[in-house]
Amino acid sequence: MPLHIGRRDWLLMLLAFVLSRVLFYAIGYFGAMHYNVETDLVDPIQQGLLDSVEVEIPQIFCQFDCSWFLGIGDVGYDPYPFGMTTGHGSNWAFFPLFPMLGHALGALLGIGTLKAFYLIANLSFMTALPLFFLCLRQLGLSLELSRFGVLLLAFSPYSVYFIAPYTEAPFLAMMLALFLFGYRHQWLGVAIAGILMAATRNLGVMVVFPVLVLAVQEYGWRELLRFGDRGLRVLLTLWCIPLALFSFMLYMHFHVGDAFAFKHIQLAWGRILDNPFEYWWDGFETGGRKYYLSVVILLGWLLNGYLFWQKRYGEALFMLICIFVPLMTSTNAIPRYLFALYPTMLALVLLVRNKPLLRPLMLACSAMLAGYFVVAWVNAKFFVT
């Protein structure tokens, strides 16, 4: 089966990218204008639409962790904890590739770090669309279903993380590139994408496990343990991926005296290692935002189980890791982690593989949720993190 992207598909991806950007940025802008606590007393008809928001548009989407990324990019890593209202928070929890790249690109183009973050996020997502299309085609899915997958990704429920100055878009693009290279047994590409993932997010290094699964499925254990040419390439790839993490740990050791500072500082966010099932069940008992988080976690487990049932073991394993590792410390941010994963989007596409009538309904529900979360995001509603 020829695996290329035709002109019609390129046009679809470009249209999906532009429409999703225009739609979600507009929803965020007007959502901030009408509902933001600083501007809700202003009559937009009397003052004018463009004057009713006092902050600049790039600042509207710079919520929550965005300030940590800016601090790393413009100043560097803190010498000691002093952030947050408690004074014991620090930017050590965030990995360096995204803020460093943003600072370098902002200085090169003269646009500043924050605008460079937006540029990186949008270029990364524009790259993710054809990569997702190629991954679906590589798995043997039909052209029509692969096109639907592109639309679903462009209007996915947590699209706000793909338009905000966050790591989700570049992390997703790297993840898609890694799996595509893995499907094609191009291990150098897998190694490079894996190193970049490990330098972007703390869970990035965990991709070594699905890479191993993909290799075993293709070559078998005996081939790998025989240390032939193909086996050595796989093993070298597995050794290369953690290099970014080890380099960051070495830097943290000399910078603050703790190689695991990125892990230990999680206490500042109230993340304490415990039974993940207890955190999950407590969400139902606590109610409110926690109830919502526990429901999304349950949905993630169901999608994860469906991937295993579909025998997509490498993708399912990575999804399992990316759910359970954060859940061992808290239910917070699980929806963000879940819907920024290639395996999650793959599972949703596979669910409607033989149900074409359900595809428009899934796409419509996804887009409506995305719009809702964008408005919540620009108004700093914590449940969307």
Coordinates of C-alpha atoms in Angstrom, one line a residue:
M1 CA 0.0 0.0 0.0
P2 CA 1.6 3.3 -1.0
L3 CA 1.9 5.5 2.0
H4 CA 2.0 9.1 0.8
I5 CA -0.1 12.2 1.3
G6 CA -2.1 13.4 -1.7
R7 CA -2.9 16.9 -2.6
R8 CA -6.5 16.6 -1.4
D9 CA -5.2 15.4 2.0
W10 CA -2.7 18.2 2.3
L11 CA -5.6 20.6 1.6
L12 CA -7.7 18.9 4.2
M13 CA -5.0 19.2 6.8
L14 CA -4.3 22.8 6.0
L15 CA -8.0 23.6 6.2
A16 CA -8.4 21.7 9.5
F17 CA -5.4 23.5 11.0
V18 CA -6.5 27.0 10.0
L19 CA -10.1 26.5 10.9
S20 CA -9.3 25.0 14.3
R21 CA -6.8 27.8 15.1
V22 CA -9.2 30.6 14.1
L23 CA -12.1 29.0 15.9
F24 CA -10.4 28.3 19.2
Y25 CA -8.4 31.5 19.4
A26 CA -11.6 33.4 18.7
I27 CA -13.6 31.5 21.3
G28 CA -10.8 32.1 23.8
Y29 CA -10.7 35.8 23.0
F30 CA -14.4 36.4 23.3
G31 CA -14.6 34.1 26.2
A32 CA -12.1 36.2 28.1
M33 CA -13.8 39.4 27.0
H34 CA -17.3 38.4 28.2
Y35 CA -16.5 36.3 31.3
N36 CA -13.2 37.3 32.7
V37 CA -13.5 38.7 36.2
E38 CA -11.5 41.7 35.3
T39 CA -13.7 42.7 32.4
D40 CA -17.2 41.3 33.2
L41 CA -18.4 44.8 34.3
V42 CA -17.6 46.2 30.9
D43 CA -20.3 46.7 28.3
P44 CA -18.6 45.5 25.1
I45 CA -21.1 47.3 22.9
Q46 CA -20.4 50.7 24.6
Q47 CA -16.6 50.3 24.8
G48 CA -16.0 48.3 21.6
L49 CA -15.1 44.7 21.0
L50 CA -11.4 45.3 20.6
D51 CA -11.1 47.6 23.7
S52 CA -12.9 45.5 26.2
V53 CA -9.9 43.2 26.9
E54 CA -7.1 45.1 28.5
V55 CA -4.5 42.4 28.3
E56 CA -2.7 41.4 25.0
I57 CA -4.1 38.4 23.2
P58 CA -1.0 36.2 23.8
Q59 CA -1.3 36.7 27.5
I60 CA -4.9 35.4 27.5
F61 CA -3.8 31.8 26.8
C62 CA -0.7 32.1 29.1
Q63 CA -2.3 30.4 32.1
F64 CA -1.1 28.1 34.9
D65 CA 2.3 26.5 34.0
C66 CA 3.0 29.0 31.2
S67 CA 4.7 31.3 33.7
W68 CA 7.1 28.5 34.7
F69 CA 8.1 28.0 31.1
L70 CA 8.7 31.7 30.7
G71 CA 10.8 31.8 33.8
I72 CA 13.0 28.9 32.6
G73 CA 13.3 30.4 29.1
D74 CA 14.2 33.9 30.1
V75 CA 16.0 33.5 33.5
G76 CA 16.9 29.8 33.8
Y77 CA 16.3 27.3 36.6
D78 CA 15.8 28.6 40.1
P79 CA 18.8 28.2 42.5
Y80 CA 16.3 27.4 45.3
P81 CA 12.5 27.2 45.8
F82 CA 10.6 30.4 46.2
G83 CA 7.7 30.2 43.8
M84 CA 4.0 29.9 44.5
T85 CA 2.1 31.4 47.4
T86 CA 3.7 29.0 49.8
G87 CA 7.2 29.9 48.8
H88 CA 8.4 26.3 48.3
G89 CA 7.6 25.9 44.6
S90 CA 10.2 25.9 41.8
N91 CA 10.5 25.5 38.1
W92 CA 12.6 22.4 38.6
A93 CA 9.5 20.3 37.8
F94 CA 9.6 21.3 34.1
F95 CA 12.0 19.9 31.5
P96 CA 14.3 22.2 29.5
L97 CA 13.8 21.6 25.7
F98 CA 10.6 23.6 25.2
P99 CA 11.6 26.8 27.2
M100 CA 15.1 26.7 25.9
L101 CA 13.9 26.4 22.3
G102 CA 11.3 29.2 22.9
H103 CA 14.0 31.6 24.3
A104 CA 16.4 30.9 21.4
L105 CA 13.7 31.3 18.7
G106 CA 12.3 34.4 20.3
A107 CA 15.7 36.0 20.5
L108 CA 16.5 34.9 16.9
L109 CA 13.2 36.3 15.5
G110 CA 13.0 39.3 17.9
I111 CA 9.5 38.3 19.0
G112 CA 10.2 37.4 22.6
T113 CA 9.9 34.1 24.4
L114 CA 6.1 34.0 24.8
K115 CA 5.3 34.5 21.2
A116 CA 7.9 32.0 20.2
F117 CA 6.1 29.5 22.4
Y118 CA 3.0 30.1 20.4
L119 CA 4.9 29.7 17.2
I120 CA 6.5 26.4 18.4
A121 CA 3.1 25.0 19.5
N122 CA 1.3 25.8 16.3
L123 CA 4.1 24.6 14.0
S124 CA 4.3 21.4 16.0
F125 CA 0.6 20.8 15.7
M126 CA 0.7 21.5 12.0
T127 CA 3.3 18.9 11.8
A128 CA 1.3 16.5 14.0
L129 CA -1.6 16.3 11.6
P130 CA 0.2 14.7 8.6
L131 CA 2.2 12.5 11.1
F132 CA -1.1 11.2 12.6
F133 CA -2.5 10.6 9.1
L134 CA 0.6 8.6 8.1
C135 CA 0.5 6.6 11.3
L136 CA -3.1 5.6 10.7
R137 CA -2.3 4.7 7.1
Q138 CA 0.7 2.7 8.2
L139 CA -1.5 0.7 10.4
G140 CA -3.7 -0.2 7.4
L141 CA -6.6 2.1 8.1
S142 CA -8.7 3.3 5.2
L143 CA -8.1 6.7 3.6
E144 CA -11.6 7.9 4.7
L145 CA -11.0 6.9 8.3
S146 CA -7.5 8.5 8.3
R147 CA -9.0 11.7 7.1
F148 CA -11.6 11.6 9.9
G149 CA -8.7 11.0 12.3
V150 CA -7.1 14.3 11.1
L151 CA -10.3 16.2 11.8
L152 CA -10.8 14.6 15.2
L153 CA -7.2 15.5 16.2
A154 CA -7.7 19.1 14.9
F155 CA -10.9 19.5 17.0
S156 CA -10.0 17.1 19.9
P157 CA -11.6 17.9 23.3
Y158 CA -8.4 19.3 24.9
S159 CA -7.4 21.4 21.8
V160 CA -6.7 24.3 24.2
Y161 CA -3.4 22.6 25.0
F162 CA -2.5 22.6 21.3
I163 CA -3.0 26.4 20.9
A164 CA -1.7 27.5 24.3
P165 CA 2.1 28.1 24.9
Y166 CA 2.5 24.6 26.4
T167 CA 4.6 21.4 25.7
E168 CA 1.6 19.3 24.5
A169 CA 1.8 20.1 20.8
P170 CA 5.6 19.5 20.4
F171 CA 5.4 16.4 22.6
L172 CA 2.6 15.0 20.5
A173 CA 4.4 15.7 17.3
M174 CA 7.6 13.9 18.6
M175 CA 5.4 11.0 19.8
L176 CA 3.8 10.6 16.4
A177 CA 7.2 10.7 14.7
L178 CA 8.6 8.1 17.1
F179 CA 5.7 5.7 16.5
L180 CA 5.8 6.3 12.7
F181 CA 9.5 5.6 12.6
G182 CA 8.9 2.5 14.8
Y183 CA 6.3 1.2 12.5
R184 CA 8.7 1.6 9.6
H185 CA 11.6 0.1 11.6
Q186 CA 13.7 3.2 11.2
W187 CA 15.5 3.1 14.5
L188 CA 17.7 6.2 14.1
G189 CA 14.5 8.3 13.7
V190 CA 13.0 6.5 16.8
A191 CA 16.1 7.4 18.8
I192 CA 16.1 11.0 17.9
A193 CA 12.4 11.4 18.5
G194 CA 12.7 9.6 21.8
I195 CA 15.6 11.8 23.0
L196 CA 13.5 14.9 22.2
M197 CA 10.5 13.5 24.1
A198 CA 12.7 12.7 27.1
A199 CA 14.0 16.3 27.0
T200 CA 10.5 17.8 26.8
R201 CA 8.4 15.9 29.5
N202 CA 9.3 13.8 32.4
L203 CA 7.2 10.9 31.0
G204 CA 9.0 11.1 27.7
V205 CA 11.7 8.6 28.8
M206 CA 9.0 6.0 29.3
V207 CA 8.7 5.6 25.6
V208 CA 11.5 3.1 25.8
F209 CA 9.0 0.4 26.8
P210 CA 6.6 0.7 23.8
V211 CA 9.7 0.9 21.5
L212 CA 10.8 -2.4 23.0
V213 CA 7.4 -3.9 22.4
L214 CA 7.3 -2.7 18.8
A215 CA 10.7 -4.3 18.2
V216 CA 9.7 -7.6 19.8
Q217 CA 6.6 -7.7 17.8
E218 CA 8.6 -7.2 14.6
Y219 CA 11.7 -9.2 15.3
G220 CA 11.0 -11.5 18.3
W221 CA 13.0 -11.9 21.5
R222 CA 15.5 -14.3 19.9
E223 CA 16.5 -11.8 17.3
L224 CA 17.1 -9.1 19.8
L225 CA 19.1 -11.4 22.2
R226 CA 21.2 -12.7 19.3
F227 CA 22.7 -9.2 19.1
G228 CA 22.7 -9.2 15.3
D229 CA 22.6 -6.1 13.2
R230 CA 18.8 -5.4 13.7
G231 CA 19.0 -6.3 17.4
L232 CA 21.9 -4.0 18.1
R233 CA 20.1 -1.1 16.4
V234 CA 17.1 -1.6 18.7
L235 CA 19.3 -1.9 21.8
L236 CA 21.3 1.2 20.8
T237 CA 18.0 3.1 20.3
L238 CA 16.8 2.0 23.8
W239 CA 20.1 3.2 25.3
C240 CA 20.0 6.6 23.5
I241 CA 16.5 7.7 24.6
P242 CA 17.3 8.2 28.3
L243 CA 20.4 10.3 27.5
A244 CA 18.3 13.5 27.7
L245 CA 16.9 12.6 31.1
F246 CA 20.4 11.7 32.4
S247 CA 21.8 15.0 31.1
F248 CA 19.1 16.9 32.9
M249 CA 19.6 15.0 36.1
L250 CA 23.4 15.7 35.9
Y251 CA 22.6 19.4 35.5
M252 CA 20.2 19.4 38.4
H253 CA 22.9 17.7 40.5
F254 CA 25.4 20.4 40.0
H255 CA 22.8 23.2 39.9
V256 CA 20.9 22.5 43.1
G257 CA 22.6 19.4 44.6
D258 CA 19.7 17.0 43.8
A259 CA 19.6 15.0 40.6
F260 CA 15.9 14.2 41.3
A261 CA 14.9 17.7 42.0
F262 CA 12.3 17.6 39.2
K263 CA 10.6 14.8 41.1
H264 CA 11.0 16.0 44.7
I265 CA 9.6 19.4 44.0
Q266 CA 6.3 17.9 43.0
L267 CA 5.5 18.1 46.8
A268 CA 4.9 21.8 46.2
W269 CA 1.9 20.9 44.1
G270 CA 0.6 18.6 46.7
R271 CA 1.6 15.5 44.8
I272 CA 2.4 12.7 47.2
L273 CA 3.2 9.1 46.0
D274 CA 0.3 6.8 47.0
N275 CA -2.1 4.2 45.7
P276 CA -3.4 5.4 42.4
F277 CA -6.7 3.6 42.8
E278 CA -7.3 5.4 46.1
Y279 CA -6.8 8.7 44.4
W280 CA -9.2 7.7 41.7
W281 CA -11.9 6.5 44.1
D282 CA -11.5 9.5 46.4
G283 CA -12.4 11.7 43.4
F284 CA -15.9 10.2 43.3
E285 CA -16.3 10.7 47.1
T286 CA -15.0 14.2 47.0
G287 CA -17.2 15.4 44.2
G288 CA -16.9 18.5 42.2
R289 CA -13.8 18.9 40.0
K290 CA -12.4 15.7 41.5
Y291 CA -15.5 13.7 40.4
Y292 CA -14.9 14.9 36.8
L293 CA -11.3 13.9 36.9
S294 CA -12.1 10.4 38.1
V295 CA -14.7 10.0 35.4
V296 CA -12.1 11.0 32.7
I297 CA -9.7 8.6 34.3
L298 CA -12.2 5.8 34.0
L299 CA -12.8 6.7 30.3
G300 CA -9.0 6.6 29.8
W301 CA -8.8 3.1 31.3
L302 CA -11.7 1.9 29.0
L303 CA -9.9 3.3 25.9
N304 CA -6.6 1.8 27.2
G305 CA -8.3 -1.6 27.6
Y306 CA -9.7 -1.3 24.1
L307 CA -6.3 -0.7 22.6
F308 CA -5.0 -3.9 24.3
W309 CA -8.0 -5.7 22.9
Q310 CA -7.1 -4.4 19.5
K311 CA -3.6 -5.9 20.0
R312 CA -1.9 -2.5 19.8
Y313 CA 0.3 -3.4 22.7
G314 CA 3.0 -0.8 22.3
E315 CA 0.6 2.1 22.1
A316 CA -1.5 0.7 24.9
L317 CA 1.5 0.3 27.2
F318 CA 2.6 3.8 26.7
M319 CA -1.0 5.1 27.4
L320 CA -1.1 2.9 30.5
I321 CA 2.2 4.4 31.8
C322 CA 1.1 8.0 31.0
I323 CA -2.1 7.5 33.0
F324 CA -0.8 5.5 36.0
V325 CA 2.4 7.3 36.7
P326 CA 0.7 10.8 37.3
L327 CA -2.2 9.1 39.0
M328 CA 0.2 7.7 41.7
T329 CA 0.5 11.3 43.0
S330 CA -2.8 12.9 42.2
T331 CA -5.8 13.0 39.8
N332 CA -4.9 16.5 38.7
A333 CA -4.1 17.1 35.1
I334 CA -4.9 13.5 34.0
P335 CA -7.3 14.7 31.2
R336 CA -4.5 16.9 29.8
Y337 CA -2.1 14.0 29.8
L338 CA -4.7 11.6 28.4
F339 CA -5.9 13.6 25.4
A340 CA -2.5 14.8 24.3
L341 CA -1.5 11.2 23.6
Y342 CA -1.3 9.5 20.2
P343 CA -2.7 6.2 21.6
T344 CA -5.8 8.0 23.0
M345 CA -6.6 9.5 19.6
L346 CA -5.8 6.1 17.9
A347 CA -8.3 4.4 20.2
L348 CA -11.0 6.9 19.4
V349 CA -10.4 6.4 15.7
L350 CA -10.5 2.6 16.0
L351 CA -13.7 2.8 17.9
V352 CA -15.6 4.2 14.8
R353 CA -13.6 2.2 12.2
N354 CA -16.8 0.3 11.2
K355 CA -19.3 2.9 12.4
P356 CA -19.2 5.7 9.8
L357 CA -22.5 7.2 11.1
L358 CA -21.0 7.8 14.6
R359 CA -18.0 9.8 13.2
P360 CA -19.9 13.1 12.7
L361 CA -21.4 12.8 16.2
M362 CA -18.0 12.1 17.8
L363 CA -16.5 15.0 15.9
A364 CA -19.3 17.4 16.9
C365 CA -19.1 16.4 20.6
S366 CA -15.4 16.7 20.5
A367 CA -15.4 20.2 19.0
M368 CA -18.1 21.4 21.5
L369 CA -16.1 20.2 24.4
A370 CA -13.0 21.8 23.0
G371 CA -14.8 25.2 22.8
Y372 CA -16.0 24.8 26.4
F373 CA -12.6 24.0 27.7
V374 CA -11.0 26.9 25.8
V375 CA -13.4 29.3 27.6
A376 CA -12.6 27.7 30.9
W377 CA -8.9 27.9 30.2
V378 CA -8.8 31.6 29.5
N379 CA -10.8 32.3 32.6
A380 CA -8.3 30.2 34.7
K381 CA -10.7 27.5 35.8
F382 CA -8.5 25.0 37.5
F383 CA -10.5 21.9 36.5
V384 CA -9.3 22.2 32.9
T385 CA -5.6 21.7 33.9

